[in-house]
């Protein structure tokens, strides 16, 4: 029997619990019951490998019960709800400005049954939105209103987009949990410490800085520190750069020449080598980033909340 799933918030896939009297085809829009209410989502076929993992997993997502496959009238309702979400977003945004609240409205979602409306927002600090909620209850009557604070990483994951690599954001595709990231990860990998190079759309350090870090640490074993005096086949010099990926060491010789040597071709020595080397590339900053606090790029309590 073909199994189906739907892609839901944060792009997580949830299996479907399909009644025997309901026939589903891949790509059908189906009405499912979620913890937020009734929602219209697209059914997708689940390949055998994933289905087997779900069957054997104790941490698999709870399946969403299928109510019915959407008909043409239902699809018109979905389109109407999408328009209502846009209108509700701007109404709420106007009220936020009216009350001069320090919060950034991200998205509005309305359930298919129109019983619940959720506003997602980011904010640097806790927001007292009691007065805002009063106005919202007057504006949107006979509906449950949920104001949900999320982090800037969560914001990017639900808004979607492409990263500097040209691919879909990791948090929009496969990444479900955000790991801790700090500037040291970039420095240890020899990356230029420039905000535009090491931060993502969310304004925090790139999640992918974590992916190959262990490989760099392994490659760094046995590498001499920058500034060390070394003996090379061409004489004494000082280490001025490390190339982890090709296992090479860049050395500035006493005659001023700079050459790359395999790690096995040099030896650390205790000698006074009269060679001046430039500051490591990872400790230099572009002119446009001198006034930027790099700590602001690291994770904090407003980076991700998992509150979606």
PDB file of N, CA, C and O in Angstrom, residues 146-197:
ATOM      1  N   UNK A 146      -3.615  33.604  18.176  1.00  0.00           N
ATOM      2  CA  UNK A 146      -2.371  33.119  18.787  1.00  0.00           C
ATOM      3  C   UNK A 146      -1.218  34.008  18.318  1.00  0.00           C
ATOM      4  O   UNK A 146      -0.919  34.080  17.129  1.00  0.00           O
ATOM      5  N   UNK A 147      -0.602  34.721  19.259  1.00  0.00           N
ATOM      6  CA  UNK A 147       0.588  35.526  18.973  1.00  0.00           C
ATOM      7  C   UNK A 147       1.804  34.702  19.388  1.00  0.00           C
ATOM      8  O   UNK A 147       1.972  34.400  20.574  1.00  0.00           O
ATOM      9  N   UNK A 148       2.628  34.325  18.415  1.00  0.00           N
ATOM     10  CA  UNK A 148       3.706  33.378  18.700  1.00  0.00           C
ATOM     11  C   UNK A 148       5.074  33.984  18.424  1.00  0.00           C
ATOM     12  O   UNK A 148       5.381  34.374  17.304  1.00  0.00           O
ATOM     13  N   UNK A 149       5.871  34.065  19.488  1.00  0.00           N
ATOM     14  CA  UNK A 149       7.229  34.609  19.360  1.00  0.00           C
ATOM     15  C   UNK A 149       8.169  33.529  18.842  1.00  0.00           C
ATOM     16  O   UNK A 149       8.219  32.416  19.377  1.00  0.00           O
ATOM     17  N   UNK A 150       8.922  33.838  17.783  1.00  0.00           N
ATOM     18  CA  UNK A 150       9.886  32.900  17.211  1.00  0.00           C
ATOM     19  C   UNK A 150      11.247  33.591  17.101  1.00  0.00           C
ATOM     20  O   UNK A 150      11.352  34.809  17.215  1.00  0.00           O
ATOM     21  N   UNK A 151      12.296  32.814  16.890  1.00  0.00           N
ATOM     22  CA  UNK A 151      13.636  33.365  16.729  1.00  0.00           C
ATOM     23  C   UNK A 151      13.925  33.744  15.295  1.00  0.00           C
ATOM     24  O   UNK A 151      13.185  33.394  14.372  1.00  0.00           O
ATOM     25  N   UNK A 152      15.038  34.456  15.074  1.00  0.00           N
ATOM     26  CA  UNK A 152      15.376  34.905  13.719  1.00  0.00           C
ATOM     27  C   UNK A 152      15.728  33.731  12.818  1.00  0.00           C
ATOM     28  O   UNK A 152      15.509  33.770  11.599  1.00  0.00           O
ATOM     29  N   UNK A 153      16.295  32.657  13.403  1.00  0.00           N
ATOM     30  CA  UNK A 153      16.561  31.469  12.593  1.00  0.00           C
ATOM     31  C   UNK A 153      15.249  30.787  12.216  1.00  0.00           C
ATOM     32  O   UNK A 153      15.080  30.300  11.094  1.00  0.00           O
ATOM     33  N   UNK A 154      14.297  30.747  13.148  1.00  0.00           N
ATOM     34  CA  UNK A 154      12.976  30.183  12.850  1.00  0.00           C
ATOM     35  C   UNK A 154      12.281  30.996  11.751  1.00  0.00           C
ATOM     36  O   UNK A 154      11.614  30.443  10.885  1.00  0.00           O
ATOM     37  N   UNK A 155      12.461  32.313  11.816  1.00  0.00           N
ATOM     38  CA  UNK A 155      11.849  33.197  10.812  1.00  0.00           C
ATOM     39  C   UNK A 155      12.324  32.824   9.411  1.00  0.00           C
ATOM     40  O   UNK A 155      11.525  32.685   8.480  1.00  0.00           O
ATOM     41  N   UNK A 156      13.625  32.642   9.266  1.00  0.00           N
ATOM     42  CA  UNK A 156      14.181  32.292   7.962  1.00  0.00           C
ATOM     43  C   UNK A 156      13.685  30.935   7.500  1.00  0.00           C
ATOM     44  O   UNK A 156      13.411  30.723   6.313  1.00  0.00           O
ATOM     45  N   UNK A 157      13.531  30.005   8.434  1.00  0.00           N
ATOM     46  CA  UNK A 157      13.114  28.651   8.061  1.00  0.00           C
ATOM     47  C   UNK A 157      11.690  28.608   7.519  1.00  0.00           C
ATOM     48  O   UNK A 157      11.377  27.772   6.673  1.00  0.00           O
ATOM     49  N   UNK A 158      10.812  29.501   8.000  1.00  0.00           N
ATOM     50  CA  UNK A 158       9.437  29.477   7.502  1.00  0.00           C
ATOM     51  C   UNK A 158       9.242  30.408   6.304  1.00  0.00           C
ATOM     52  O   UNK A 158       8.322  30.222   5.514  1.00  0.00           O
ATOM     53  N   UNK A 159      10.129  31.414   6.154  1.00  0.00           N
ATOM     54  CA  UNK A 159      10.007  32.314   5.012  1.00  0.00           C
ATOM     55  C   UNK A 159      10.636  31.707   3.757  1.00  0.00           C
ATOM     56  O   UNK A 159      10.281  32.058   2.637  1.00  0.00           O
ATOM     57  N   UNK A 160      11.634  30.807   3.951  1.00  0.00           N
ATOM     58  CA  UNK A 160      12.318  30.093   2.873  1.00  0.00           C
ATOM     59  C   UNK A 160      13.162  31.040   2.011  1.00  0.00           C
ATOM     60  O   UNK A 160      13.073  32.256   2.121  1.00  0.00           O
ATOM     61  N   UNK A 161      13.987  30.447   1.158  1.00  0.00           N
ATOM     62  CA  UNK A 161      14.865  31.228   0.297  1.00  0.00           C
ATOM     63  C   UNK A 161      16.114  30.441  -0.062  1.00  0.00           C
ATOM     64  O   UNK A 161      16.237  29.247   0.245  1.00  0.00           O
ATOM     65  N   UNK A 162      17.065  31.108  -0.713  1.00  0.00           N
ATOM     66  CA  UNK A 162      18.319  30.474  -1.127  1.00  0.00           C
ATOM     67  C   UNK A 162      19.496  31.165  -0.443  1.00  0.00           C
ATOM     68  O   UNK A 162      19.498  32.378  -0.255  1.00  0.00           O
ATOM     69  N   UNK A 163      20.498  30.369  -0.075  1.00  0.00           N
ATOM     70  CA  UNK A 163      21.680  30.891   0.580  1.00  0.00           C
ATOM     71  C   UNK A 163      22.727  31.361  -0.405  1.00  0.00           C
ATOM     72  O   UNK A 163      22.525  31.312  -1.626  1.00  0.00           O
ATOM     73  N   UNK A 164      23.877  31.793   0.098  1.00  0.00           N
ATOM     74  CA  UNK A 164      24.945  32.291  -0.771  1.00  0.00           C
ATOM     75  C   UNK A 164      25.542  31.171  -1.613  1.00  0.00           C
ATOM     76  O   UNK A 164      26.221  31.437  -2.608  1.00  0.00           O
ATOM     77  N   UNK A 165      25.265  29.922  -1.241  1.00  0.00           N
ATOM     78  CA  UNK A 165      25.739  28.776  -2.026  1.00  0.00           C
ATOM     79  C   UNK A 165      24.856  28.540  -3.251  1.00  0.00           C
ATOM     80  O   UNK A 165      25.202  27.745  -4.132  1.00  0.00           O
ATOM     81  N   UNK A 166      23.713  29.217  -3.302  1.00  0.00           N
ATOM     82  CA  UNK A 166      22.798  29.039  -4.424  1.00  0.00           C
ATOM     83  C   UNK A 166      21.753  27.968  -4.188  1.00  0.00           C
ATOM     84  O   UNK A 166      20.865  27.766  -5.022  1.00  0.00           O
ATOM     85  N   UNK A 167      21.846  27.275  -3.057  1.00  0.00           N
ATOM     86  CA  UNK A 167      20.889  26.219  -2.752  1.00  0.00           C
ATOM     87  C   UNK A 167      19.873  26.701  -1.720  1.00  0.00           C
ATOM     88  O   UNK A 167      20.071  27.710  -1.065  1.00  0.00           O
ATOM     89  N   UNK A 168      18.806  25.920  -1.582  1.00  0.00           N
ATOM     90  CA  UNK A 168      17.765  26.241  -0.603  1.00  0.00           C
ATOM     91  C   UNK A 168      18.370  26.251   0.804  1.00  0.00           C
ATOM     92  O   UNK A 168      19.268  25.473   1.113  1.00  0.00           O
ATOM     93  N   UNK A 169      17.886  27.177   1.635  1.00  0.00           N
ATOM     94  CA  UNK A 169      18.371  27.238   3.009  1.00  0.00           C
ATOM     95  C   UNK A 169      18.325  25.850   3.645  1.00  0.00           C
ATOM     96  O   UNK A 169      17.362  25.105   3.476  1.00  0.00           O
ATOM     97  N   UNK A 170      19.365  25.520   4.405  1.00  0.00           N
ATOM     98  CA  UNK A 170      19.398  24.233   5.112  1.00  0.00           C
ATOM     99  C   UNK A 170      18.183  24.079   6.014  1.00  0.00           C
ATOM    100  O   UNK A 170      17.582  23.014   6.101  1.00  0.00           O
ATOM    101  N   UNK A 171      17.816  25.177   6.702  1.00  0.00           N
ATOM    102  CA  UNK A 171      16.697  25.121   7.640  1.00  0.00           C
ATOM    103  C   UNK A 171      15.362  24.973   6.929  1.00  0.00           C
ATOM    104  O   UNK A 171      14.340  24.709   7.574  1.00  0.00           O
ATOM    105  N   UNK A 172      15.343  25.161   5.607  1.00  0.00           N
ATOM    106  CA  UNK A 172      14.107  25.005   4.842  1.00  0.00           C
ATOM    107  C   UNK A 172      14.029  23.634   4.181  1.00  0.00           C
ATOM    108  O   UNK A 172      13.024  23.313   3.540  1.00  0.00           O
ATOM    109  N   UNK A 173      15.100  22.858   4.286  1.00  0.00           N
ATOM    110  CA  UNK A 173      15.102  21.571   3.605  1.00  0.00           C
ATOM    111  C   UNK A 173      15.296  20.415   4.580  1.00  0.00           C
ATOM    112  O   UNK A 173      14.361  19.719   4.922  1.00  0.00           O
ATOM    113  N   UNK A 174      16.535  20.235   5.078  1.00  0.00           N
ATOM    114  CA  UNK A 174      16.792  19.046   5.893  1.00  0.00           C
ATOM    115  C   UNK A 174      17.106  19.350   7.357  1.00  0.00           C
ATOM    116  O   UNK A 174      16.981  18.476   8.214  1.00  0.00           O
ATOM    117  N   UNK A 175      17.531  20.580   7.665  1.00  0.00           N
ATOM    118  CA  UNK A 175      17.973  20.897   9.020  1.00  0.00           C
ATOM    119  C   UNK A 175      16.768  21.195   9.913  1.00  0.00           C
ATOM    120  O   UNK A 175      16.022  22.130   9.659  1.00  0.00           O
ATOM    121  N   UNK A 176      16.592  20.410  10.961  1.00  0.00           N
ATOM    122  CA  UNK A 176      15.438  20.562  11.849  1.00  0.00           C
ATOM    123  C   UNK A 176      15.809  21.157  13.201  1.00  0.00           C
ATOM    124  O   UNK A 176      14.981  21.781  13.852  1.00  0.00           O
ATOM    125  N   UNK A 177      17.055  20.948  13.639  1.00  0.00           N
ATOM    126  CA  UNK A 177      17.508  21.494  14.914  1.00  0.00           C
ATOM    127  C   UNK A 177      18.748  22.339  14.682  1.00  0.00           C
ATOM    128  O   UNK A 177      19.649  21.933  13.940  1.00  0.00           O
ATOM    129  N   UNK A 178      18.792  23.511  15.297  1.00  0.00           N
ATOM    130  CA  UNK A 178      19.913  24.422  15.122  1.00  0.00           C
ATOM    131  C   UNK A 178      21.002  24.123  16.152  1.00  0.00           C
ATOM    132  O   UNK A 178      20.740  24.119  17.350  1.00  0.00           O
ATOM    133  N   UNK A 179      22.212  23.862  15.665  1.00  0.00           N
ATOM    134  CA  UNK A 179      23.336  23.643  16.561  1.00  0.00           C
ATOM    135  C   UNK A 179      23.962  24.964  16.980  1.00  0.00           C
ATOM    136  O   UNK A 179      23.752  25.999  16.351  1.00  0.00           O
ATOM    137  N   UNK A 180      24.721  24.922  18.065  1.00  0.00           N
ATOM    138  CA  UNK A 180      25.392  26.127  18.545  1.00  0.00           C
ATOM    139  C   UNK A 180      26.540  26.494  17.599  1.00  0.00           C
ATOM    140  O   UNK A 180      27.332  25.637  17.206  1.00  0.00           O
ATOM    141  N   UNK A 181      26.629  27.777  17.238  1.00  0.00           N
ATOM    142  CA  UNK A 181      27.645  28.241  16.296  1.00  0.00           C
ATOM    143  C   UNK A 181      28.303  29.497  16.853  1.00  0.00           C
ATOM    144  O   UNK A 181      27.621  30.381  17.370  1.00  0.00           O
ATOM    145  N   UNK A 182      29.629  29.583  16.754  1.00  0.00           N
ATOM    146  CA  UNK A 182      30.333  30.784  17.182  1.00  0.00           C
ATOM    147  C   UNK A 182      31.430  31.125  16.180  1.00  0.00           C
ATOM    148  O   UNK A 182      31.752  30.329  15.282  1.00  0.00           O
ATOM    149  N   UNK A 183      32.006  32.323  16.323  1.00  0.00           N
ATOM    150  CA  UNK A 183      32.987  32.825  15.365  1.00  0.00           C
ATOM    151  C   UNK A 183      34.239  31.937  15.324  1.00  0.00           C
ATOM    152  O   UNK A 183      34.909  31.848  14.294  1.00  0.00           O
ATOM    153  N   UNK A 184      34.538  31.259  16.407  1.00  0.00           N
ATOM    154  CA  UNK A 184      35.722  30.389  16.453  1.00  0.00           C
ATOM    155  C   UNK A 184      35.664  29.322  15.360  1.00  0.00           C
ATOM    156  O   UNK A 184      36.704  28.923  14.810  1.00  0.00           O
ATOM    157  N   UNK A 185      34.471  28.863  15.027  1.00  0.00           N
ATOM    158  CA  UNK A 185      34.334  27.862  13.971  1.00  0.00           C
ATOM    159  C   UNK A 185      34.881  28.382  12.648  1.00  0.00           C
ATOM    160  O   UNK A 185      35.541  27.657  11.905  1.00  0.00           O
ATOM    161  N   UNK A 186      34.578  29.647  12.343  1.00  0.00           N
ATOM    162  CA  UNK A 186      35.060  30.248  11.094  1.00  0.00           C
ATOM    163  C   UNK A 186      36.566  30.474  11.141  1.00  0.00           C
ATOM    164  O   UNK A 186      37.284  30.218  10.172  1.00  0.00           O
ATOM    165  N   UNK A 187      37.069  30.957  12.282  1.00  0.00           N
ATOM    166  CA  UNK A 187      38.505  31.216  12.419  1.00  0.00           C
ATOM    167  C   UNK A 187      39.310  29.930  12.276  1.00  0.00           C
ATOM    168  O   UNK A 187      40.332  29.897  11.588  1.00  0.00           O
ATOM    169  N   UNK A 188      38.842  28.860  12.916  1.00  0.00           N
ATOM    170  CA  UNK A 188      39.564  27.594  12.868  1.00  0.00           C
ATOM    171  C   UNK A 188      39.579  26.988  11.468  1.00  0.00           C
ATOM    172  O   UNK A 188      40.451  26.178  11.148  1.00  0.00           O
ATOM    173  N   UNK A 189      38.623  27.390  10.629  1.00  0.00           N
ATOM    174  CA  UNK A 189      38.569  26.866   9.266  1.00  0.00           C
ATOM    175  C   UNK A 189      39.244  27.804   8.271  1.00  0.00           C
ATOM    176  O   UNK A 189      39.178  27.589   7.063  1.00  0.00           O
ATOM    177  N   UNK A 190      39.886  28.850   8.805  1.00  0.00           N
ATOM    178  CA  UNK A 190      40.645  29.753   7.942  1.00  0.00           C
ATOM    179  C   UNK A 190      39.796  30.640   7.066  1.00  0.00           C
ATOM    180  O   UNK A 190      40.254  31.087   6.005  1.00  0.00           O
ATOM    181  N   UNK A 191      38.575  30.934   7.493  1.00  0.00           N
ATOM    182  CA  UNK A 191      37.691  31.768   6.686  1.00  0.00           C
ATOM    183  C   UNK A 191      37.896  33.240   7.017  1.00  0.00           C
ATOM    184  O   UNK A 191      38.224  33.589   8.164  1.00  0.00           O
ATOM    185  N   UNK A 192      37.714  34.119   6.031  1.00  0.00           N
ATOM    186  CA  UNK A 192      37.811  35.561   6.307  1.00  0.00           C
ATOM    187  C   UNK A 192      36.664  35.985   7.222  1.00  0.00           C
ATOM    188  O   UNK A 192      35.506  35.673   6.961  1.00  0.00           O
ATOM    189  N   UNK A 193      36.989  36.666   8.299  1.00  0.00           N
ATOM    190  CA  UNK A 193      35.961  37.037   9.265  1.00  0.00           C
ATOM    191  C   UNK A 193      35.268  38.316   8.809  1.00  0.00           C
ATOM    192  O   UNK A 193      35.515  39.414   9.297  1.00  0.00           O
ATOM    193  N   UNK A 194      34.406  38.144   7.823  1.00  0.00           N
ATOM    194  CA  UNK A 194      33.610  39.228   7.271  1.00  0.00           C
ATOM    195  C   UNK A 194      32.149  38.831   7.382  1.00  0.00           C
ATOM    196  O   UNK A 194      31.775  37.745   6.923  1.00  0.00           O
ATOM    197  N   UNK A 195      31.303  39.639   8.004  1.00  0.00           N
ATOM    198  CA  UNK A 195      29.896  39.262   8.202  1.00  0.00           C
ATOM    199  C   UNK A 195      29.217  38.756   6.941  1.00  0.00           C
ATOM    200  O   UNK A 195      28.454  37.784   6.992  1.00  0.00           O
ATOM    201  N   UNK A 196      29.469  39.402   5.804  1.00  0.00           N
ATOM    202  CA  UNK A 196      28.828  38.980   4.569  1.00  0.00           C
ATOM    203  C   UNK A 196      29.254  37.609   4.100  1.00  0.00           C
ATOM    204  O   UNK A 196      28.544  36.957   3.326  1.00  0.00           O
ATOM    205  N   UNK A 197      30.409  37.139   4.562  1.00  0.00           N
ATOM    206  CA  UNK A 197      30.931  35.840   4.149  1.00  0.00           C
ATOM    207  C   UNK A 197      30.492  34.711   5.078  1.00  0.00           C
ATOM    208  O   UNK A 197      30.359  33.562   4.653  1.00  0.00           O
TER     209      UNK A 197
END
